[in-house]
Amino acid sequence: MPAFKITYHHDGQVVFEETVFMKTLKTAKKSADCQSPQAVIEISIADLMDRELAERKQGQWADKKNAD
């Protein structure tokens, strides 16, 4: 099962960072939405090699080109 590094940001500062094990990027996004602290503006999801796979800004998810 793949691991995803989820980073929560507010005003350019990292609020919280966690690593989760999920089957797909889609389920990692759902988990990040549910677990995000209230003050979070932006969420980024990367793999364990720090390649950014997706980010959420202003409530909209955007997948990166290198995401599988």
mmCIF file of C-alpha atoms in Angstrom:
data_model
loop_
_atom_site.group_PDB
_atom_site.id
_atom_site.type_symbol
_atom_site.label_atom_id
_atom_site.label_comp_id
_atom_site.label_asym_id
_atom_site.label_seq_id
_atom_site.Cartn_x
_atom_site.Cartn_y
_atom_site.Cartn_z
ATOM 1 C CA MET A 1 0.000 0.000 0.000
ATOM 2 C CA PRO A 2 1.493 3.379 -0.995
ATOM 3 C CA ALA A 3 2.297 6.083 1.519
ATOM 4 C CA PHE A 4 1.438 9.741 0.981
ATOM 5 C CA LYS A 5 2.951 12.725 2.777
ATOM 6 C CA ILE A 6 0.223 15.299 3.435
ATOM 7 C CA THR A 7 1.200 18.855 4.357
ATOM 8 C CA TYR A 8 -1.315 21.432 5.564
ATOM 9 C CA HIS A 9 -0.479 25.137 5.038
ATOM 10 C CA HIS A 10 -1.894 28.447 6.297
ATOM 11 C CA ASP A 11 -0.473 31.793 5.107
ATOM 12 C CA GLY A 12 2.643 30.104 3.727
ATOM 13 C CA GLN A 13 3.413 28.343 7.015
ATOM 14 C CA VAL A 14 3.259 24.591 7.549
ATOM 15 C CA VAL A 15 0.512 23.930 10.088
ATOM 16 C CA PHE A 16 0.682 20.139 10.218
ATOM 17 C CA GLU A 17 2.342 17.298 8.343
ATOM 18 C CA GLU A 18 1.457 13.615 8.329
ATOM 19 C CA THR A 19 2.144 10.421 6.428
ATOM 20 C CA VAL A 20 -0.806 8.196 5.577
ATOM 21 C CA PHE A 21 -1.059 4.804 3.917
ATOM 22 C CA MET A 22 -3.866 4.718 1.351
ATOM 23 C CA LYS A 23 -4.627 2.607 -1.708
ATOM 24 C CA THR A 24 -4.952 5.543 -4.114
ATOM 25 C CA LEU A 25 -4.316 9.260 -4.404
ATOM 26 C CA LYS A 26 -8.092 9.770 -4.524
ATOM 27 C CA THR A 27 -8.547 8.234 -1.063
ATOM 28 C CA ALA A 28 -5.581 10.246 0.254
ATOM 29 C CA LYS A 29 -7.332 13.435 -0.935
ATOM 30 C CA LYS A 30 -10.545 12.438 0.844
ATOM 31 C CA SER A 31 -8.601 11.712 4.020
ATOM 32 C CA ALA A 32 -6.794 15.055 3.819
ATOM 33 C CA ASP A 33 -10.090 16.918 3.380
ATOM 34 C CA CYS A 34 -11.604 15.208 6.425
ATOM 35 C CA GLN A 35 -8.544 15.524 8.684
ATOM 36 C CA SER A 36 -7.460 19.081 7.855
ATOM 37 C CA PRO A 37 -7.288 21.599 10.712
ATOM 38 C CA GLN A 38 -9.782 24.490 10.470
ATOM 39 C CA ALA A 39 -7.221 27.213 9.686
ATOM 40 C CA VAL A 40 -5.825 25.369 6.655
ATOM 41 C CA ILE A 41 -5.934 27.201 3.325
ATOM 42 C CA GLU A 42 -3.791 24.879 1.211
ATOM 43 C CA ILE A 43 -3.054 21.131 1.265
ATOM 44 C CA SER A 44 -0.308 19.389 -0.681
ATOM 45 C CA ILE A 45 0.151 15.652 -1.152
ATOM 46 C CA ALA A 46 3.511 14.156 -2.092
ATOM 47 C CA ASP A 47 4.975 10.688 -2.301
ATOM 48 C CA LEU A 48 7.789 9.625 0.018
ATOM 49 C CA MET A 49 10.358 10.838 -2.534
ATOM 50 C CA ASP A 50 8.884 14.366 -2.116
ATOM 51 C CA ARG A 51 7.377 14.465 -5.610
ATOM 52 C CA GLU A 52 4.237 16.579 -5.341
ATOM 53 C CA LEU A 53 1.234 14.628 -6.611
ATOM 54 C CA ALA A 54 -1.676 16.976 -5.863
ATOM 55 C CA GLU A 55 -2.527 20.218 -4.143
ATOM 56 C CA ARG A 56 -5.701 21.901 -2.976
ATOM 57 C CA LYS A 57 -6.008 25.664 -3.159
ATOM 58 C CA GLN A 58 -9.243 27.548 -2.551
ATOM 59 C CA GLY A 59 -11.127 24.267 -2.164
ATOM 60 C CA GLN A 60 -10.158 22.846 -5.575
ATOM 61 C CA TRP A 61 -7.852 19.863 -6.063
ATOM 62 C CA ALA A 62 -5.296 19.916 -8.893
ATOM 63 C CA ASP A 63 -3.276 16.824 -9.803
ATOM 64 C CA LYS A 64 0.321 17.309 -10.874
ATOM 65 C CA LYS A 65 1.584 15.917 -14.174
ATOM 66 C CA ASN A 66 3.913 13.385 -12.512
ATOM 67 C CA ALA A 67 1.050 11.845 -10.488
ATOM 68 C CA ASP A 68 0.229 8.260 -11.376
#
